[in-house]
Coordinates of C-alpha atoms and ligand atoms in Angstrom, one line a residue:
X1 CA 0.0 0.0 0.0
X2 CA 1.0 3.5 -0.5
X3 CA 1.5 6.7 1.5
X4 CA -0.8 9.0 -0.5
X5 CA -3.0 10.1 2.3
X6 CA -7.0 10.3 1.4
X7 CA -9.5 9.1 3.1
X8 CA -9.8 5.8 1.6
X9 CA -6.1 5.6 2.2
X10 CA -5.7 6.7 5.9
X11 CA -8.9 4.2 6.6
X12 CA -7.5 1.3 4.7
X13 CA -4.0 1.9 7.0
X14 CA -5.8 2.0 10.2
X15 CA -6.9 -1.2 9.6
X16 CA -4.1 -3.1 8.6
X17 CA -3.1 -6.1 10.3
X18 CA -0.5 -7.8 8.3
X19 CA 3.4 -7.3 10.5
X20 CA 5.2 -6.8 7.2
X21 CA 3.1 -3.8 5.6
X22 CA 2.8 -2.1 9.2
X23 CA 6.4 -2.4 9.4
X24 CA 6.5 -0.2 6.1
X25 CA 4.3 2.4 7.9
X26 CA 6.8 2.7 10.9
X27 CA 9.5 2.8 8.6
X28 CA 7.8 5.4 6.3
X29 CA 6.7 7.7 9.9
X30 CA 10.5 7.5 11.5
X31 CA 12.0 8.8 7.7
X32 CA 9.5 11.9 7.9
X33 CA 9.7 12.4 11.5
X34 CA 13.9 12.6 11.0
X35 CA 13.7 14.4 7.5
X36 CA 11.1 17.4 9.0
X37 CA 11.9 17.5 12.2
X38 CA 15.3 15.7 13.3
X39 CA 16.7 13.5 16.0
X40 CA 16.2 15.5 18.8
X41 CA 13.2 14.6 21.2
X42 CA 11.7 18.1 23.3
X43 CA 10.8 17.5 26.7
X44 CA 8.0 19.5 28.0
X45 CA 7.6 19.9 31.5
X46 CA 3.7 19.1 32.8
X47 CA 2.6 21.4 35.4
X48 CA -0.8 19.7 36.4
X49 CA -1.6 23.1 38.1
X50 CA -5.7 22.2 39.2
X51 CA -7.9 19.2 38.9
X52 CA -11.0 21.7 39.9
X53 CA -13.1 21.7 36.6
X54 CA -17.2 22.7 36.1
X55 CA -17.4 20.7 32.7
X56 CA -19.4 17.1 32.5
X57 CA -17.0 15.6 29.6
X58 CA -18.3 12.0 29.3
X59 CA -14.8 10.8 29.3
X60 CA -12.8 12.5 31.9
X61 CA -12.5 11.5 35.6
X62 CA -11.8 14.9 36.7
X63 CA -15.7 15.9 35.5
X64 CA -17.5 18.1 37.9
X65 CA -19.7 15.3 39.3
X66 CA -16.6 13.0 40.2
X67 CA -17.4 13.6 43.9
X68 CA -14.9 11.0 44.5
X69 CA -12.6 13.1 43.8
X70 CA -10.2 15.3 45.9
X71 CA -9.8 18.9 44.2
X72 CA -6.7 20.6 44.4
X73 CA -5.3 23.9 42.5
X74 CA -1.9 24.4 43.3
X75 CA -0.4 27.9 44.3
X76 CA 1.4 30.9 42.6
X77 CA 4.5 29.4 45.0
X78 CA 4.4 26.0 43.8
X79 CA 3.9 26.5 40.1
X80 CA 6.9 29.2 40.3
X81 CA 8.8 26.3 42.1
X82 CA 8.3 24.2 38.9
X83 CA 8.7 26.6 36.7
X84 CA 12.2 26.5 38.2
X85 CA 12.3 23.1 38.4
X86 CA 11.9 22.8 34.7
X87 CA 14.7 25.2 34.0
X88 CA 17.2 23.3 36.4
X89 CA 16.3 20.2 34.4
X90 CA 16.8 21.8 31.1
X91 CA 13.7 22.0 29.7
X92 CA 12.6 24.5 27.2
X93 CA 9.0 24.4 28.1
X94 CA 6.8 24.3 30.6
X95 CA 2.7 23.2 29.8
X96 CA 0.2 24.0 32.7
X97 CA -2.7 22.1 32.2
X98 CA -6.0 21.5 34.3
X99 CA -9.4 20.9 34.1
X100 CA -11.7 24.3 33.2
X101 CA -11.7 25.6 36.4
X102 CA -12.5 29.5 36.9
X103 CA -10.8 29.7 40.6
X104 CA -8.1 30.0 37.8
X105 CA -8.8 33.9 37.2
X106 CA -7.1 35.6 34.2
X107 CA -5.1 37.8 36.3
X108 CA -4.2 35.3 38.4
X109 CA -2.7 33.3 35.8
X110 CA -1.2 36.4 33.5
X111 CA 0.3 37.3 36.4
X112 CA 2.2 34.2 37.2
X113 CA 3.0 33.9 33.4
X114 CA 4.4 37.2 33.3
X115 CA 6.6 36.0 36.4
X116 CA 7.7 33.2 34.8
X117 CA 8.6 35.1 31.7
X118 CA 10.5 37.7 33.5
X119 CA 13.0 35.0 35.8
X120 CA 13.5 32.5 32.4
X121 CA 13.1 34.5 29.1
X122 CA 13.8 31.3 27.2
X123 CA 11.2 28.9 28.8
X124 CA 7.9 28.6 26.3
X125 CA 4.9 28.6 28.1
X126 CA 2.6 26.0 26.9
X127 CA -1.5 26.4 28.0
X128 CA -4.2 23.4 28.7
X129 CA -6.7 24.7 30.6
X130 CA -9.6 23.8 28.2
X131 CA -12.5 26.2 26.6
X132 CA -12.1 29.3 28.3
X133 CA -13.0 32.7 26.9
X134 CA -11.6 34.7 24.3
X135 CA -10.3 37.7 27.1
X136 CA -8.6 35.1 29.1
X137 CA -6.9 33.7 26.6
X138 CA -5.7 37.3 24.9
X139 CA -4.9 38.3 28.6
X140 CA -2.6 35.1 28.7
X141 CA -1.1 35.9 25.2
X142 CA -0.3 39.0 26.1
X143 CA 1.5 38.2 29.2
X144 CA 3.6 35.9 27.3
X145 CA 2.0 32.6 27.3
X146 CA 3.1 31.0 23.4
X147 CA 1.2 28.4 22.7
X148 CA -2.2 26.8 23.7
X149 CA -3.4 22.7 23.6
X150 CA -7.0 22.2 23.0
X151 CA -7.5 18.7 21.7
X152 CA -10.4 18.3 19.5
X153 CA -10.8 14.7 20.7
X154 CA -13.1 13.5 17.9
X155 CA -14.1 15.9 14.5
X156 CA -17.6 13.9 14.3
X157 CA -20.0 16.3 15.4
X158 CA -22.6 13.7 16.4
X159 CA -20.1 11.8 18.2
X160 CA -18.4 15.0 20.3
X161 CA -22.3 16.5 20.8
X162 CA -22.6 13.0 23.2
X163 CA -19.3 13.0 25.0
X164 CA -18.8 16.9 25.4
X165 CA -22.0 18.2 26.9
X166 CA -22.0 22.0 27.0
X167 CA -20.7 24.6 29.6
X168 CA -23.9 25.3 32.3
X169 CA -25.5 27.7 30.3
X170 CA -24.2 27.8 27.3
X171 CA -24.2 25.9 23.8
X172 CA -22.3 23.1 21.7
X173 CA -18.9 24.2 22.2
X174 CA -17.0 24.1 19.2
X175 CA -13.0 23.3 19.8
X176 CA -12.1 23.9 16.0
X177 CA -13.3 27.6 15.7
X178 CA -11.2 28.4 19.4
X179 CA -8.4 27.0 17.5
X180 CA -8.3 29.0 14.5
X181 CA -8.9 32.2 16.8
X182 CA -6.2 31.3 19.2
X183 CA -3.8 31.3 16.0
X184 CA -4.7 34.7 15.3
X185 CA -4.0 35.6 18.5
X186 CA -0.8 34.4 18.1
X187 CA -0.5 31.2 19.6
X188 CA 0.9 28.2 18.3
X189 CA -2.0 25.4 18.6
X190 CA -1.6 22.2 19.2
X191 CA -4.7 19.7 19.1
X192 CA -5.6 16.1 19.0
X193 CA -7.7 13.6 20.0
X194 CA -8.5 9.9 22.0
X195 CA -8.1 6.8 20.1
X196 CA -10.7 4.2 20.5
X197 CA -13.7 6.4 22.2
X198 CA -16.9 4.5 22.8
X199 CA -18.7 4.8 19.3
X200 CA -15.5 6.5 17.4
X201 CA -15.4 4.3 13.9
X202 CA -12.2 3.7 11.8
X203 CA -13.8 6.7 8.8
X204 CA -14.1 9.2 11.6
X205 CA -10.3 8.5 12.8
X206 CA -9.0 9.1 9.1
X207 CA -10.8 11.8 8.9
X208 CA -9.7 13.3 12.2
X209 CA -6.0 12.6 11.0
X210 CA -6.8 14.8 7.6
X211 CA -8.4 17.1 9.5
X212 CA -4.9 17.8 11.1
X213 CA -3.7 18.5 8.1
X214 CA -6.2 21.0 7.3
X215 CA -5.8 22.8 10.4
X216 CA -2.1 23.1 10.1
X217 CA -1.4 22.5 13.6
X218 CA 1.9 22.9 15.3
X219 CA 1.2 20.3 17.6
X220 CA -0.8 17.2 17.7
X221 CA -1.3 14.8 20.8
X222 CA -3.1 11.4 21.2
X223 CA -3.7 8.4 23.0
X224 CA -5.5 5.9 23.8
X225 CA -8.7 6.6 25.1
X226 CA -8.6 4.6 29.4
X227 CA -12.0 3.8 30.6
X228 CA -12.7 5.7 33.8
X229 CA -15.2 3.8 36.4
X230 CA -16.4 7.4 37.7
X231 CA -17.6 8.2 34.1
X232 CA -20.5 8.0 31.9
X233 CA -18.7 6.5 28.8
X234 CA -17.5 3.7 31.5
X235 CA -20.8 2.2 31.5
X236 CA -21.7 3.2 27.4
X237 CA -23.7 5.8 28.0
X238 CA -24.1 9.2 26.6
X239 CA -23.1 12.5 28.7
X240 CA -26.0 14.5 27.1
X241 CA -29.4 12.9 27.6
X242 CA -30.6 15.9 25.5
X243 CA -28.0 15.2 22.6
X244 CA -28.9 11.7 22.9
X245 CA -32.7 12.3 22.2
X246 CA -31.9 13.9 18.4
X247 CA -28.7 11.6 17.8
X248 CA -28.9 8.1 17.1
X249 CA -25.0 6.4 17.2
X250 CA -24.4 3.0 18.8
X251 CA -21.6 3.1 21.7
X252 CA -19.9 0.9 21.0
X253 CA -19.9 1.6 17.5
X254 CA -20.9 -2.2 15.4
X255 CA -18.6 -4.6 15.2
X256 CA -16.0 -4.0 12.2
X257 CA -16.5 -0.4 12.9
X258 CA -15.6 0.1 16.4
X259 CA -11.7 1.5 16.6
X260 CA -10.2 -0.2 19.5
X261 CA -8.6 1.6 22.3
X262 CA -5.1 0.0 21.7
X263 CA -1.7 0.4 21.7
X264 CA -1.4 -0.7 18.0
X265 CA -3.9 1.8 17.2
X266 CA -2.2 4.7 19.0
X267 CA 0.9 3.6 16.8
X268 CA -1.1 3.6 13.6
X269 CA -3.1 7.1 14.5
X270 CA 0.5 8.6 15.6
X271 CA 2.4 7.2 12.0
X272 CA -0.4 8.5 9.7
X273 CA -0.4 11.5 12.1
X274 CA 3.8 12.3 11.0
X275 CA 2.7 11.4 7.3
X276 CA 0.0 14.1 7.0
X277 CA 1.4 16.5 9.2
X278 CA 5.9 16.2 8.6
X279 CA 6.3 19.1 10.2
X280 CA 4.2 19.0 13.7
X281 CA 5.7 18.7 17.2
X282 CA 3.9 14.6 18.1
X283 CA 4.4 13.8 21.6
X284 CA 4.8 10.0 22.2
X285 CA 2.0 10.4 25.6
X286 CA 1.9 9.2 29.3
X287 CA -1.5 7.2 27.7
X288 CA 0.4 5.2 25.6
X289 CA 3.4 5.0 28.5
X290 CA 0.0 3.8 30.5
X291 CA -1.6 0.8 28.0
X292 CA 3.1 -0.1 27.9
X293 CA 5.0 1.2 30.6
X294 CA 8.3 -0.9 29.4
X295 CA 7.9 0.3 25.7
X296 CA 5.0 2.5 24.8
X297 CA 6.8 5.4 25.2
X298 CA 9.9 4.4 22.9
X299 CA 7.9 2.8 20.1
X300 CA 5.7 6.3 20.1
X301 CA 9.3 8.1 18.8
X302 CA 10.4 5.6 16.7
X303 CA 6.6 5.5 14.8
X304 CA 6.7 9.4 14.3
X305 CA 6.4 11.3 17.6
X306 CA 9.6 13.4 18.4
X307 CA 8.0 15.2 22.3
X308 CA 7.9 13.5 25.7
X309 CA 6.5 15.1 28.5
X310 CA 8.1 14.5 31.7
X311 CA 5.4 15.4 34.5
X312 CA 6.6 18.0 37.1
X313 CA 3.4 18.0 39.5
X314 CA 4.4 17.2 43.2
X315 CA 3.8 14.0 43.8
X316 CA 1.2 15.2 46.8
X317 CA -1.3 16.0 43.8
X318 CA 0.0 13.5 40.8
X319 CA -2.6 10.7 41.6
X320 CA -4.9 13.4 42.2
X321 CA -4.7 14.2 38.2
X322 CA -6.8 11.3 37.7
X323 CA -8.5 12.0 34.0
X324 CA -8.0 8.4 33.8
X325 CA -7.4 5.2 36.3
X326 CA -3.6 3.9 36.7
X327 CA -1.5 6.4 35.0
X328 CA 1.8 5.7 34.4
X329 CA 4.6 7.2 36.6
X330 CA 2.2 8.0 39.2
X331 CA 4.8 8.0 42.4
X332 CA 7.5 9.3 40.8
X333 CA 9.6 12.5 41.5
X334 CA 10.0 14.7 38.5
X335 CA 13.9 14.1 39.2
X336 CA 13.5 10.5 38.0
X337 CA 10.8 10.9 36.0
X338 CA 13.5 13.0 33.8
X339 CA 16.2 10.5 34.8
X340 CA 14.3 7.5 33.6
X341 CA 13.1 9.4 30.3
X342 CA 16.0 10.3 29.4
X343 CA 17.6 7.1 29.5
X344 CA 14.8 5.9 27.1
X345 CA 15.7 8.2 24.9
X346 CA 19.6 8.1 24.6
X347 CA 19.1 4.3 24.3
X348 CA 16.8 4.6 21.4
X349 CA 19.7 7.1 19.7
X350 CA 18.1 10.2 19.8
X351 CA 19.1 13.7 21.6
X352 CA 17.3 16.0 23.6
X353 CA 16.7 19.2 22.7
X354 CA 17.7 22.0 25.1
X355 CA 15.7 25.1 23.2
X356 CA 11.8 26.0 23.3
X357 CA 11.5 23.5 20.1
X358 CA 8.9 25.7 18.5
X359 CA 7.5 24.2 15.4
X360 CA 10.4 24.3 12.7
X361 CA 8.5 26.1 9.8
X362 CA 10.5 25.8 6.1
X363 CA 11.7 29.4 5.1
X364 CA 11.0 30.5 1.8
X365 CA 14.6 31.6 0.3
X366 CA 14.5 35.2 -1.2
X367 CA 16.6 35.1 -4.4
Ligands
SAH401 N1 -9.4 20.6 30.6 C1 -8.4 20.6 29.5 C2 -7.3 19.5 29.7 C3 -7.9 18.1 29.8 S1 -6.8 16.8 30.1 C4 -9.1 20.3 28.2 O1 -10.3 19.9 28.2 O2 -8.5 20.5 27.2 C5 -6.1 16.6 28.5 C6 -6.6 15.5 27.6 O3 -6.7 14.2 28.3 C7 -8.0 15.6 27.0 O4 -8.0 16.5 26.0 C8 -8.3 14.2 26.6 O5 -8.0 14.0 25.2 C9 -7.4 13.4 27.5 N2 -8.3 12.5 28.3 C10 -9.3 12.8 29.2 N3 -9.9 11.7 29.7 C11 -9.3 10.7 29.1 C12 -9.4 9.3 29.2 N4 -10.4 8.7 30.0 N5 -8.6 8.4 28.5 C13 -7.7 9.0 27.7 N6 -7.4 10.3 27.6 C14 -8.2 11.1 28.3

């Protein structure tokens, strides 16, 4: 099979089973992923800075109605300290993700991005803190925040109405158009989306992976969507009742059509991913470290991703971060959570990077 990429294509690839043809796809992702973007692998140090969120996402553990759950938000102190942290290890980046929770005010937060900016100039700021207005996220531009993560998690507009109920008050949200305005706000964007959701069929994943394309994102993350027992998807079900009344889609989707929540999968989505999109920064993710803690993360660089994200969260709130059950690296400190991943990286011969590792864009010679 080729590596033209349309629909038919991407579809036919994602459900391959024969060793020796996906062998050629690994092959094919690893020669675009070191032609566009090189050896070196980026670390980006996660800052899980809340778990506090007022959203009902079908998926997530860290939904507002997790009562199970103990809610932290960490303070200006501690984020500074791994802000810090992250600059001692060598990172170029820090990302500060959450769930969408307001205690997080925009001054607040462009306060402590301007503070981080003004003691390490060099370190990117990377944002995750899900759908929030368009004033927060100028405010957090203009402090000095440089790029935002907002994963899309499925492009089927039946299949995201179920799983992403709207904001109290408010309607559909829809993740694509807060993309395209973040970029012109400046930001570089990085999206993405779960691999094997409850109803998610093997046409809507190709199209997902062109729809990368089309977006031209800088960044693109995905794993393997983990069942959590605290959520609505555990148990097949909806998290709109009122979506579910007007939309008829069988979770799981039939047999033949269902895309499973595998490792193999993740591989495939994150190879097809680096074939449509040479130039993006892929992360190989603590999902796919979760389904294959000895290899997962390796085999996610060698298929196309060149990012890890080493997790800098005090270990007091790591397990906290529960958006799904059993994540890898749980108890670790961020000292040997960087110790062990970069190990795993040297072995596989690749470097790491020491700069911001913005998205390498090709400049046009001027003759
Ligand atoms: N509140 C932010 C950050 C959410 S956590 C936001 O909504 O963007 C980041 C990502 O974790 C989500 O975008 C989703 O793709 C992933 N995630 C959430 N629940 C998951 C689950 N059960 N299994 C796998 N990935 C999950």
């Amino acid at each position: 099979m080729g590596f033209e990429l349309t629909p038919s294509t991407v579809e036919a690839w994602l459900r391959e089973m024969d060793e020796h043809q996906l062998e050629q796809l690994w092959r094919e992702a690893d020669r675009v992923r070191r032609e566009n973007v090189g050896d070196t692998v980026h670390l980006r140090g996660l800052i899980e800075i809340s778990n506090h969120c007022c959203r009902l996402c079908g998926y997530c553990g860290l939904r507002a109605d997790n009562r199970g759950l103990e809610r932290y938000r960490m303070s200006r102190e501690e984020i500074l300290q791994c802000a810090q942290m992250a600059r001692d290890l060598g990172f170029g980046t820090v990302v500060m993700q959450a769930g969408e929770d307001y205690g997080i005010t925009r001054d607040w937060l462009a306060d402590i991005i301007r503070e981080i900016k003004r003691r390490h100039p060099d370190l990117a700021i990377t944002l995750s803190l899900g759908e929030r207005p368009d004033e927060d996220l100028l405010a957090w531009k203009n402090a000095g925040a440089d790029r935002y993560l907002l994963r899309f998690e499925t492009s089927d507009p039946d299949l995201y109405a179920l799983i992403h109920p709207p904001a109290p008050g408010r309607t559909l949200s829809d993740r694509i158009a807060q993309l395209k305005r973040m970029r012109e706000m400046g930001y570089e964007i990085g999206s993405g989306i779960m691999v094997g959701i409850p109803g998610q069929t093997y046409s809507m994943v190709a199209r997902d992976i062109l729809l990368f394309r089309e977006l031209d994102l800088d960044m693109i993350g995905m794993g393997p969507y983990i069942s959590h027992p605290a959520t609505p998807l555990a148990r097949m079900e909806p998290a709109d009742p009122r979506a579910a009344e007007r939309i008829r889609l069988p979770m799981p989707a039939p047999e033949g059509e269902q895309v499973p929540n595998s490792e193999l999968m993740t591989y495939k989505v994150v190879a097809l991913t680096r074939l449509a999109c040479p130039e993006a920064n892929i992360p190989s993710t603590t999902a796919l470290a979760t389904l294959n803690l000895a290899q997962g993360r390796e085999l996610g660089l060698q298929r196309g991703a060149n990012i890890v994200m080493p997790n800098l969260t005090p270990v007091t709130y790591r397990r906290l971060y529960e958006i799904y059950p059993a994540k890898a690296c749980i108890a670790e400190t961020p000292d040997q959570c960087y110790v062990c991943l970069k190990s795993r990286i040297l072995r596989i011969g690749r470097e790491i990077g020491t700069g911001p590792g913005g998205r390498r864009r090709l400049t046009s010679t001027v003759t």
